[in-house]
Coordinates of C-alpha atoms and ligand atoms in Angstrom, one line a residue:
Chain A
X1296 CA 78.7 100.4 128.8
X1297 CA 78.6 97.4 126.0
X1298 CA 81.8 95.4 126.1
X1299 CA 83.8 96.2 123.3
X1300 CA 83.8 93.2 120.4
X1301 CA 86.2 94.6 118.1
X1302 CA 89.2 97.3 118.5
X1303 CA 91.4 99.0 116.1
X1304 CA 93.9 101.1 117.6
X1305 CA 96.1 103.3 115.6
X1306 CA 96.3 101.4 112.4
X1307 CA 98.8 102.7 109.8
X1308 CA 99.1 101.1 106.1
X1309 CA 100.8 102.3 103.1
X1310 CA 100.5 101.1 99.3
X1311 CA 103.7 101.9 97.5
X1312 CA 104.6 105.2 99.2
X1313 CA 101.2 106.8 99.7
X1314 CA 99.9 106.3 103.2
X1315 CA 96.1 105.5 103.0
X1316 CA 95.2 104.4 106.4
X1317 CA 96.9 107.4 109.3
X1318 CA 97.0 105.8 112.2
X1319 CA 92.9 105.1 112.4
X1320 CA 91.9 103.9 115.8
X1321 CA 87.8 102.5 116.1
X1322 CA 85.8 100.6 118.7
X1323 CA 83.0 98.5 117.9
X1324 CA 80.6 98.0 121.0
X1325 CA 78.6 94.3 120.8
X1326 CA 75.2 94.8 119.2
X1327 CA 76.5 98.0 117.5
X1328 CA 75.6 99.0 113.8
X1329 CA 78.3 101.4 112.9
X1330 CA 77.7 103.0 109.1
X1331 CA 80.8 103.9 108.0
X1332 CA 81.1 106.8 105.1
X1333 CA 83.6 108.9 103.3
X1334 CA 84.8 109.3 100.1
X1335 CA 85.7 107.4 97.4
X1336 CA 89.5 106.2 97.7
X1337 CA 89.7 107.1 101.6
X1338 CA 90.8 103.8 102.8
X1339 CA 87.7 102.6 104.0
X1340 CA 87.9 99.1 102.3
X1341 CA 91.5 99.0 103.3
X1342 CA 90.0 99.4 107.3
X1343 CA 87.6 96.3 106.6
X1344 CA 90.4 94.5 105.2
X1345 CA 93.1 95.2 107.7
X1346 CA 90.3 94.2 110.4
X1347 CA 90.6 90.2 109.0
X1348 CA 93.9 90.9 107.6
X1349 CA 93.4 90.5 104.3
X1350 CA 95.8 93.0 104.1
X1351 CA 98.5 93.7 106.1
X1352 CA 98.5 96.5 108.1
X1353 CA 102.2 98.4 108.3
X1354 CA 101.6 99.1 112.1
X1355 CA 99.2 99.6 114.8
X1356 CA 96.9 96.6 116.8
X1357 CA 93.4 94.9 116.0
X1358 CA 91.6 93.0 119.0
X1359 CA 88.3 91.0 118.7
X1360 CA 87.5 90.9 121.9
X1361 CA 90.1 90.3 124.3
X1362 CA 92.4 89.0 121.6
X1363 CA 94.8 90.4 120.1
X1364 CA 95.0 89.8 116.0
X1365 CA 99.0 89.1 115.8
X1366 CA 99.8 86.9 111.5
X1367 CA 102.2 84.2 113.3
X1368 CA 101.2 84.2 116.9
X1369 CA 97.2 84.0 116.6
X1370 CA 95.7 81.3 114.3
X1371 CA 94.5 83.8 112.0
X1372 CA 91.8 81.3 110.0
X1373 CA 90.3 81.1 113.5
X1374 CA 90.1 84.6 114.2
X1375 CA 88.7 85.0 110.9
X1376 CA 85.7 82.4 111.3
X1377 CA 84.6 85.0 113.4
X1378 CA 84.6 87.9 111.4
X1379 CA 82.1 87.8 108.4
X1380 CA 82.7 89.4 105.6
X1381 CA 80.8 90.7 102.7
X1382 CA 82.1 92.4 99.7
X1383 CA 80.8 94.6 97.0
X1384 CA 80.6 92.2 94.2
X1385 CA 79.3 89.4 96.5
X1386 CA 82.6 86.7 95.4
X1387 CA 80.4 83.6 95.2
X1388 CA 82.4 80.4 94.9
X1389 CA 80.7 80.0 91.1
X1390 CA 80.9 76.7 90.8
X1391 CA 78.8 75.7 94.0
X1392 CA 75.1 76.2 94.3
X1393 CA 73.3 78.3 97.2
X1394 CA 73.2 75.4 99.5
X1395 CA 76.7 74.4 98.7
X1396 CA 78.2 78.2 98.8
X1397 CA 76.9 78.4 102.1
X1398 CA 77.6 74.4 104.0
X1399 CA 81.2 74.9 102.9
X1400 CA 82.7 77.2 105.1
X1401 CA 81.1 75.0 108.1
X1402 CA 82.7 71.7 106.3
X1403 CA 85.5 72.6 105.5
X1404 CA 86.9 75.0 107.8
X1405 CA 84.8 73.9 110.8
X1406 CA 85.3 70.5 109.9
X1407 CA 81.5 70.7 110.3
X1408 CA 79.5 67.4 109.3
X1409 CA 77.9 67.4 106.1
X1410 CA 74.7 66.7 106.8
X1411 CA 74.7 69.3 110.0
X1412 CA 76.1 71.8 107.4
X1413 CA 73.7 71.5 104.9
X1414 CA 70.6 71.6 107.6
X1415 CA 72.3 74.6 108.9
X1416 CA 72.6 76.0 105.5
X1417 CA 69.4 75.3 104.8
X1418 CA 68.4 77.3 107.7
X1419 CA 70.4 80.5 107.1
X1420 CA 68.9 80.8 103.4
X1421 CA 65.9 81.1 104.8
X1422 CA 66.9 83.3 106.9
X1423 CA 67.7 85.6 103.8
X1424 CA 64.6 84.3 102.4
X1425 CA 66.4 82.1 99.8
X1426 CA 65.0 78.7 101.0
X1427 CA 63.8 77.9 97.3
X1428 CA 66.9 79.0 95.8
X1429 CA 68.9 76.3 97.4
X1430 CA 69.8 74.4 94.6
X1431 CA 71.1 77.6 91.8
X1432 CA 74.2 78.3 90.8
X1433 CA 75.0 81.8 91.2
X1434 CA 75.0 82.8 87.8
X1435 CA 71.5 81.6 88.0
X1436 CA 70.8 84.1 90.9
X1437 CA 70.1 88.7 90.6
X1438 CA 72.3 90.5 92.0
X1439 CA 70.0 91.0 95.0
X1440 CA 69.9 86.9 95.8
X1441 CA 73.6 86.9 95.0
X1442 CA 74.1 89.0 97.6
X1443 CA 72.0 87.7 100.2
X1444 CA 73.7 84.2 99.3
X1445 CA 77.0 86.0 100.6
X1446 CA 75.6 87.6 103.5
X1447 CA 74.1 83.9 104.5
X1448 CA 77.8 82.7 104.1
X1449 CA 78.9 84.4 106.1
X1450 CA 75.9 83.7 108.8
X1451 CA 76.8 80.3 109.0
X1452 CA 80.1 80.5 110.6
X1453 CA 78.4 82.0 113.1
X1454 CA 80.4 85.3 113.9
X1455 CA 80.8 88.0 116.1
X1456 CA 80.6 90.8 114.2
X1457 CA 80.0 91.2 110.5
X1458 CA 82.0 93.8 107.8
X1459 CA 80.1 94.8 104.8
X1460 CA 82.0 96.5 102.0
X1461 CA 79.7 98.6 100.0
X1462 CA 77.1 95.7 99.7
X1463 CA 74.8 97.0 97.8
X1464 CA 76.6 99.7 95.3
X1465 CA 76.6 97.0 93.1
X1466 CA 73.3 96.5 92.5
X1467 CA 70.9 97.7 90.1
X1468 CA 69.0 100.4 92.0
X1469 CA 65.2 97.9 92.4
X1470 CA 67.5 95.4 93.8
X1471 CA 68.7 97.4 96.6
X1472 CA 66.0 97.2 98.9
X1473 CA 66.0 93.4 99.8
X1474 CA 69.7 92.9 100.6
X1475 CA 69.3 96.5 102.9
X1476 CA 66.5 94.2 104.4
X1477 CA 68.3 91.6 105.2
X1478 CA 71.0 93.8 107.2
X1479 CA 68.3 95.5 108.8
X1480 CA 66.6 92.2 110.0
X1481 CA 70.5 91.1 111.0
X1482 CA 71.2 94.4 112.8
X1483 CA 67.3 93.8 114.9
X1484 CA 68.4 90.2 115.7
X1485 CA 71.2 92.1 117.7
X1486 CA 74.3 91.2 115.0
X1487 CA 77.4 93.6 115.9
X1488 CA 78.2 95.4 112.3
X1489 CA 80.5 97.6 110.9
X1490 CA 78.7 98.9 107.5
X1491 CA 80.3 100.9 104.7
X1492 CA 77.7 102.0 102.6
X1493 CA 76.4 105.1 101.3
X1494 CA 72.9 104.4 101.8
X1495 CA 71.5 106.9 104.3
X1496 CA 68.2 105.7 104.6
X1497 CA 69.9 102.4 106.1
X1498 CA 71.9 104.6 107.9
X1499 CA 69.6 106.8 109.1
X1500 CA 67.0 103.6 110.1
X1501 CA 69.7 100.8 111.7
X1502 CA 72.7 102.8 112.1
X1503 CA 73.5 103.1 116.2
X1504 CA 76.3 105.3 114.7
X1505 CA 78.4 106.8 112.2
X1506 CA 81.6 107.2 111.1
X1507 CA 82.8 109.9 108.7
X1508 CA 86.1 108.7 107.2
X1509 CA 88.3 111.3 105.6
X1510 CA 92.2 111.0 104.4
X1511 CA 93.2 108.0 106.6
X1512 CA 91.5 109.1 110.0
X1513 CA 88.0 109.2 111.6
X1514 CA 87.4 112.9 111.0
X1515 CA 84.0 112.5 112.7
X1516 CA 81.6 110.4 114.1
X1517 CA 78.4 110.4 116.5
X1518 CA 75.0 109.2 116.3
X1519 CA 72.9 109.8 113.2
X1520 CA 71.0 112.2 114.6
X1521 CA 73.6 114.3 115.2
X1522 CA 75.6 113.8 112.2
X1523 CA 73.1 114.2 109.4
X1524 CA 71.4 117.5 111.3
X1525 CA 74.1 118.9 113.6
X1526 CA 77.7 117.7 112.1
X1527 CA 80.5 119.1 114.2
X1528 CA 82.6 119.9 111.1
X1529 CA 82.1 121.6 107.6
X1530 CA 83.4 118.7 105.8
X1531 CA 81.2 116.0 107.1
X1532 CA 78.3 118.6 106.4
X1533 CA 79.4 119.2 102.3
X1534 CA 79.7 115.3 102.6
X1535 CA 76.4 114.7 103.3
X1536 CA 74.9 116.8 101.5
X1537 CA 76.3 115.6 98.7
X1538 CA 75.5 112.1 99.3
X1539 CA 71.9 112.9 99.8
X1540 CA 71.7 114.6 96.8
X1541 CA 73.7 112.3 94.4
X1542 CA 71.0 109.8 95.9
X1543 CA 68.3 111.8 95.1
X1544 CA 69.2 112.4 91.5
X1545 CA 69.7 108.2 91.3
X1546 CA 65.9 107.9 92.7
X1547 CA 65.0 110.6 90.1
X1548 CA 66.3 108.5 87.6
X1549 CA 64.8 105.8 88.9
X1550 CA 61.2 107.0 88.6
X1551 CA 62.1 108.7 84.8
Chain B
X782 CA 87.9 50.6 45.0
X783 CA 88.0 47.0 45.6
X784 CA 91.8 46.8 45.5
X785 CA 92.4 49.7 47.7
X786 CA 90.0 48.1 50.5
X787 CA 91.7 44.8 50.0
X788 CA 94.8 46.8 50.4
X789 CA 93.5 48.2 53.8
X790 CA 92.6 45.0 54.9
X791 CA 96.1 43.8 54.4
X792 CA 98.3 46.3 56.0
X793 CA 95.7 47.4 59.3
X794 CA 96.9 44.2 61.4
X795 CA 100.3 46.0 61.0
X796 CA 98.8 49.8 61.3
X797 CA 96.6 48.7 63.9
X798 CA 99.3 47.7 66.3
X799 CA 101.3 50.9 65.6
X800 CA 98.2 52.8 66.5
X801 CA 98.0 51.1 69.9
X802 CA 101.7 52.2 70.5
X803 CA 100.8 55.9 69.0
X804 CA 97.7 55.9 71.7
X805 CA 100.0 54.3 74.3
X806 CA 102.6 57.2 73.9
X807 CA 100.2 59.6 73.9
X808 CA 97.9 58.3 77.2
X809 CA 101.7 57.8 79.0
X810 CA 103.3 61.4 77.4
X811 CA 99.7 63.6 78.2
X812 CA 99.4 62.0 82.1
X813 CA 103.0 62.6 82.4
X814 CA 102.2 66.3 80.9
X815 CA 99.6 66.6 83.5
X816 CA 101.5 65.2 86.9
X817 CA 104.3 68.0 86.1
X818 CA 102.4 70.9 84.3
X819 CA 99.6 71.3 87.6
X820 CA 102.0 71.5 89.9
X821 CA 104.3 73.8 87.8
X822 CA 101.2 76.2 87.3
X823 CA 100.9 76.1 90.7
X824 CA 104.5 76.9 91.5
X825 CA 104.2 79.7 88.6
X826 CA 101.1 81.6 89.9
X827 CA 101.3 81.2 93.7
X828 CA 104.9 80.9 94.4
X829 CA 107.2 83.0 95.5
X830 CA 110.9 83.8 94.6
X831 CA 112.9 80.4 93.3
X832 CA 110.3 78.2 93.5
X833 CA 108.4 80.9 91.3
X834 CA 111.3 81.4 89.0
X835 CA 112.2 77.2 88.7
X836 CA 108.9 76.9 87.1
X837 CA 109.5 79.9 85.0
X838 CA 112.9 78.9 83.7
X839 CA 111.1 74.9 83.2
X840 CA 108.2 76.3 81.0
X841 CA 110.1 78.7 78.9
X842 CA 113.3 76.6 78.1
X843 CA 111.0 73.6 77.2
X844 CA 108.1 76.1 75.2
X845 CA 111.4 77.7 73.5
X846 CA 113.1 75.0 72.0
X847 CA 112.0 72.5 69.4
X848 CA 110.2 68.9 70.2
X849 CA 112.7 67.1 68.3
X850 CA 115.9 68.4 70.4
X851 CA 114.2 67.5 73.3
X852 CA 113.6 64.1 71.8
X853 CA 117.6 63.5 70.7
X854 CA 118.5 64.9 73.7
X855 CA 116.9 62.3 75.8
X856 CA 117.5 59.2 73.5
X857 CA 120.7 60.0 72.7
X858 CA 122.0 62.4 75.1
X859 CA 121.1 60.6 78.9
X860 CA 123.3 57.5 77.9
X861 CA 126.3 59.9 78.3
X862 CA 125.0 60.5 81.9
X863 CA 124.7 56.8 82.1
X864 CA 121.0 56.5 81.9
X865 CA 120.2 54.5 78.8
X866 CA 116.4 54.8 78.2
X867 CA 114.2 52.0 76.0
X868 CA 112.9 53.8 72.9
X869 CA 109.2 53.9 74.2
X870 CA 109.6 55.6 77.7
X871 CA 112.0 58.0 76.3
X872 CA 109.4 58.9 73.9
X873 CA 107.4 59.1 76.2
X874 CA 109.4 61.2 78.7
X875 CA 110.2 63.8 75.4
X876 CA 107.0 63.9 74.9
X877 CA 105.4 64.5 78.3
X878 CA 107.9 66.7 79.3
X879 CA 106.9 69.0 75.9
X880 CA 103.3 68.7 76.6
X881 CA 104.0 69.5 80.8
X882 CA 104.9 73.0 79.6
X883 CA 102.1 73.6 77.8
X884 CA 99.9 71.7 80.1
X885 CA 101.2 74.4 82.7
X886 CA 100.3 76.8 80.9
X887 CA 96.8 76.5 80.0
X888 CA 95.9 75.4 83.9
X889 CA 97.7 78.9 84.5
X890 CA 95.5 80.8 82.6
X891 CA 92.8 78.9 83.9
X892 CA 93.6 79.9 87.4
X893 CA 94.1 83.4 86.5
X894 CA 90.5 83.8 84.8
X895 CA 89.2 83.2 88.1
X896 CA 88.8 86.4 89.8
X897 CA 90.8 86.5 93.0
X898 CA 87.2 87.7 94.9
X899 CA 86.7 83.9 95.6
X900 CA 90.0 83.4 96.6
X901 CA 89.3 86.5 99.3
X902 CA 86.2 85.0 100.2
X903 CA 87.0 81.7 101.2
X904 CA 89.7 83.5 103.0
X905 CA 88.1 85.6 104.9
X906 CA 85.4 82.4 105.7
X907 CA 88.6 80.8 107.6
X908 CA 90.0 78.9 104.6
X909 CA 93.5 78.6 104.4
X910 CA 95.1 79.8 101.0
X911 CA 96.0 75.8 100.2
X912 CA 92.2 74.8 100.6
X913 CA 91.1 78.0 99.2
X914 CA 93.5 76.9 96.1
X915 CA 91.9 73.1 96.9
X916 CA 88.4 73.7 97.0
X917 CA 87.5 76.8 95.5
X918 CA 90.3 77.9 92.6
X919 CA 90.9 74.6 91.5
X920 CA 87.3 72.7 90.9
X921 CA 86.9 75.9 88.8
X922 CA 90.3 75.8 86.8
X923 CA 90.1 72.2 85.8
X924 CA 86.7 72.6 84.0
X925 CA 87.6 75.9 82.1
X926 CA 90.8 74.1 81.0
X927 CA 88.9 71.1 79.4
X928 CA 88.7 73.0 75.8
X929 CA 92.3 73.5 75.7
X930 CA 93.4 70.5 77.2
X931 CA 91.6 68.7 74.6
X932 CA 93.2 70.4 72.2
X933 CA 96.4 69.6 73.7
X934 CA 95.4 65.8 73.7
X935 CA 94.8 65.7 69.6
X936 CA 97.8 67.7 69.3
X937 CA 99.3 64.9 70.9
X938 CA 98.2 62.5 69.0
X939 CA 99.7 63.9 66.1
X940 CA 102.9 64.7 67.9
X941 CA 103.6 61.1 69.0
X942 CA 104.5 60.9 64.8
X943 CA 107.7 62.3 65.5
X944 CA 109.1 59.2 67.8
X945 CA 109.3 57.4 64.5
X946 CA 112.5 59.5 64.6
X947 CA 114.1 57.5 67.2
X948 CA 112.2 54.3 65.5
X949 CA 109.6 53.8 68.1
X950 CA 106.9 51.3 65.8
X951 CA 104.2 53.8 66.1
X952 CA 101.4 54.2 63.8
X953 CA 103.6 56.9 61.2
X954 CA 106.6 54.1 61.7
X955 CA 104.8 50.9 60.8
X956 CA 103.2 53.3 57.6
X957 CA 106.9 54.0 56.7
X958 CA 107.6 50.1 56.8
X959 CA 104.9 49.0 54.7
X960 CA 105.6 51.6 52.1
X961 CA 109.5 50.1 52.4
X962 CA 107.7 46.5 51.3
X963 CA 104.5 47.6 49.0
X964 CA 106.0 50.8 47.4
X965 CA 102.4 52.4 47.7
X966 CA 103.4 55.4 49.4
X967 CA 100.4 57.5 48.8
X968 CA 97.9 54.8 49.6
X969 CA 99.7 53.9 52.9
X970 CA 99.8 57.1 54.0
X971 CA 96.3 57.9 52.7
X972 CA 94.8 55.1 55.1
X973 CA 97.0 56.1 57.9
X974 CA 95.4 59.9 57.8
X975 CA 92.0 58.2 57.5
X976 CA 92.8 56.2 60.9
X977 CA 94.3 59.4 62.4
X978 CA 90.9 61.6 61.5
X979 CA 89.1 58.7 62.7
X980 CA 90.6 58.4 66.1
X981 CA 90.9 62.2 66.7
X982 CA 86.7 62.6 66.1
X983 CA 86.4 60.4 68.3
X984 CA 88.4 61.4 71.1
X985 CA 86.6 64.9 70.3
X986 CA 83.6 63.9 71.1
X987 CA 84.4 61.9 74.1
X988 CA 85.7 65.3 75.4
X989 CA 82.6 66.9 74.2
X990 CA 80.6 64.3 76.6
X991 CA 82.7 65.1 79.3
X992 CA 82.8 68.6 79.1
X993 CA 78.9 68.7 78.8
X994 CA 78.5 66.2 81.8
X995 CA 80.9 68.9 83.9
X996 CA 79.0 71.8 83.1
X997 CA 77.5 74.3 85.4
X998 CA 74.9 77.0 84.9
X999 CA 76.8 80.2 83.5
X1000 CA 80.3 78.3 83.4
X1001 CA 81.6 79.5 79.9
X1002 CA 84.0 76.4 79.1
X1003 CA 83.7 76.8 74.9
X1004 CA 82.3 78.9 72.9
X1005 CA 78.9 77.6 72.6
X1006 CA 76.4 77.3 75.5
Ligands
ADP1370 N1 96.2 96.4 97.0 C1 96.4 97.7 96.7 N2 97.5 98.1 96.1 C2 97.8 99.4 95.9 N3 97.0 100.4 96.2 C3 95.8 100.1 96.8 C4 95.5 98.7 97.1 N4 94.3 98.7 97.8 C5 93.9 100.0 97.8 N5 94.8 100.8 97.3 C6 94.7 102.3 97.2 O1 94.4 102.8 98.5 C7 93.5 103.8 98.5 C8 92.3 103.5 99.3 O2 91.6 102.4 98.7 P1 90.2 101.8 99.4 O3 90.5 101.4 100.7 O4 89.7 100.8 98.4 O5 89.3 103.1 99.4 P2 87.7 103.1 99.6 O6 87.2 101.8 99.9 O7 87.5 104.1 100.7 O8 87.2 103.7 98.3 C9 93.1 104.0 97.0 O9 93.9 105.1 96.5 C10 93.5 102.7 96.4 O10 94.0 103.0 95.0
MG1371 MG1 85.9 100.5 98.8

């Protein structure tokens, strides 16, 4: 068996009396690509943000690798250098360019020199294909580019595993394709991800599992195989179903 | 037309030094402004209880009461607590201690137009929420509060008028003298707005220049592009 990068055992959180996350537990094996899906309002955005602690979880541990994620005792702007993260409306820093959005993580929280930072920046914008988009701001960027800008950011603090939230459900639909690229090239290159997206031809393609999310707990999970054709449960079938076919009225559209 | 330009040419070696005491109030009053209202914006949008609440307290009992009382208070009022102020620094004090308020308050609204995504972001890169504040929040706030910064500094201008109260020789001051010894009241104070309108398009545009040269691709500081 793969060692085990990332674990999340029994995590509980609560916003303002309603519990969202029930005591979720999740290991992430290195190399995995685990797609995680469920519906809207389920927590699953909470999970990737309780992972780097963003938020706060009200109980229950998180270890990347052998550590143990404890606000206080672990240095927790270490432990998240090695967590990347990508959100859902790609947060560029909007007053840095490409280049600049990616060398500052390195700089500044590495303590990275500049001129190192930039090469390495350099590199991991090509590595997203952006090589020639270097020098623009991101309002100067699609939504596509702005994305793969993040996903490079990220890159370049050189983590162990990356967290997308929803990276590409805020794109227009012809834009989708490259950033779902990207991943897939990241997940062949033998990146350890956790992936919360709806996109079940990604899943389907790099997924090495996935994980049906449903009121706070893992109410399913298994490989893609089994959970788009054989689902153990009734609920991840409706689920997918209706995924499949809310995505198939969006290409409809797409061709009218 | 002659006459009146002779006139000019008479009383501006007397305006002109009261305009260098106006500017001197204001450059002193708005960096005063500045060294308290950042740090009390800070205080007011990331801290927490008292520190939080001090800055509240600061900017509202300063926004809520008038210029002038603040003016008195200090010219007059300190000397009873044994601190006797020179009229020009406690202008200047009344007068940066107004504008630090104000000041706060447009770097606050700055830093809250700034959606917290980037503050997440450079987070969750391994930033701390200081250099997150230092290097991502902040290069952003100070250029979007440029317009209304420069509106504070012609306000300011203006305001230095009112230290003629406590008889500081500023520009409005040596106007009120010279009307004392010509008894031309409205050509005085005719050339004096002219030197005011002056002085204020010009700073205008130097903050137009500056504002252009900080610009960045889809970085809505006015209203034009
Ligand atoms: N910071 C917050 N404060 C209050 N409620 C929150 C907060 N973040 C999320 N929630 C609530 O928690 C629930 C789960 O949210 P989220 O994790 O974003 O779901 P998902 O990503 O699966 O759509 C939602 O009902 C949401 O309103
Ligand atoms: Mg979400």
């Amino acid at each position: 068996m793969a060692k085990p990068i990332l674990r999340v055992e029994n995590i509980h959180k609560k916003f303002k009396g309603t519990e969202v996350l029930k005591g979720l537990s999740l290991t992430v094996y290195e190399g995995e690509v685990v797609v995680i899906i469920g519906p809207s309002g389920t927590g699953k955005s909470t999970l990737l943000r309780c992972i780097n602690r963003l938020t706060e979880p009200d109980s229950g541990d998180v270890y990347l690798e052998e550590q143990k994620i404890e606000p206080g005792k672990t240095n927790l702007n270490y432990i998240r250098q090695q967590i990347g993260m990508v959100f859902q409306d790609f947060n560029l820093f909007n007053h840095l360019t490409a280049l600049q959005n990616v060398a500052i993580g390195p700089i500044k929280v590495k303590k990275m020199d500049k001129q190192k930072a930039y090469e390495l920046a350099r590199k991991e914008l090509a590595r997203v294909g952006l090589a020639d988009k270097a020098a623009n701001y991101p309002a100067e960027l699609s939504g596509g580019q702005k994305q793969r800008v993040a996903i490079a950011r990220a890159l370049a603090m050189d983590p162990k595993i990356m967290l997308f939230d929803e990276p590409t459900s805020a794109l227009d639909p012809e834009l989708i394709g490259e950033v779902l690229e990207v991943m897939k090239d990241l997940a062949n290159a033998g990146m350890t991800m956790v992936v919360v997206s709806h996109e079940m031809g990604f899943a389907r393609e790099a997924a090495d599992r996935i994980v049906f999310l449903e009121n706070g707990v893992v109410a399913e999970m298994g490989s893609p195989e089994k959970i788009f054709n054989n689902p153990e449960k009734e609920r991840t079938r409706e689920f997918i179903s209706k995924i499949t076919r809310l995505n198939s009225v969006a290409k409809d559209r797409e061709v009218l | 037309m002659i006459d009146h330009i002779q006139y000019f040419i008479s009383i501006w070696p007397e305006l002109f030094k009261g305009l260098v005491v106006s500017l001197e109030l204001s450059v002193g009053a708005l960096l005063l402004g500045l060294v308290i209202g950042l740090p009390m914006a800070l205080m007011r949008t990331y801290g927490k209880g008292i520190v939080k609440a001090f800055a509240v307290g600061y900017i509202e009992l300063i926004r809520g009461t008038p210029m002038i009382v603040q003016l008195f208070l200090i010219y007059y009022g300190l000397p009873d607590l044994g601190i006797l102020l020179d009229r020009v620094p406690a202008a200047i004090i009344a007068l940066g201690i107004n504008s630090s308020a104000y000041q706060a308050e447009y770097f606050r609204g700055a830093i809250l137009s700034i959606d917290e995504g980037q503050g997440l972001a450079a987070q969750a890169l391994g930033m701390t929420k200081q250099q997150a504040i230092l290097n991502i929040i902040l290069p952003q706030a100070l250029r979007l509060v440029i317009p209304p910064w420069s509106n504070e500094v012609i306000y300011m201008v203006k305001y230095t008028s009112v230290a003629f109260l406590i008889a500081v020789p500023e520009l409005m001051a040596r106007g009120k003298m010279i009307i004392s010894q010509t008894f031309k009241p409205l050509e005085t104070l005719f050339w004096v707005g002219v030197i005011y309108i002056i002085v204020l398009s010009i700073i205008a545009k130097v903050v137009d220049i500056i504002e252009k040269k900080l610009a960045i691709p889809g970085f809505q500081m006015s209203g034009e592009d």
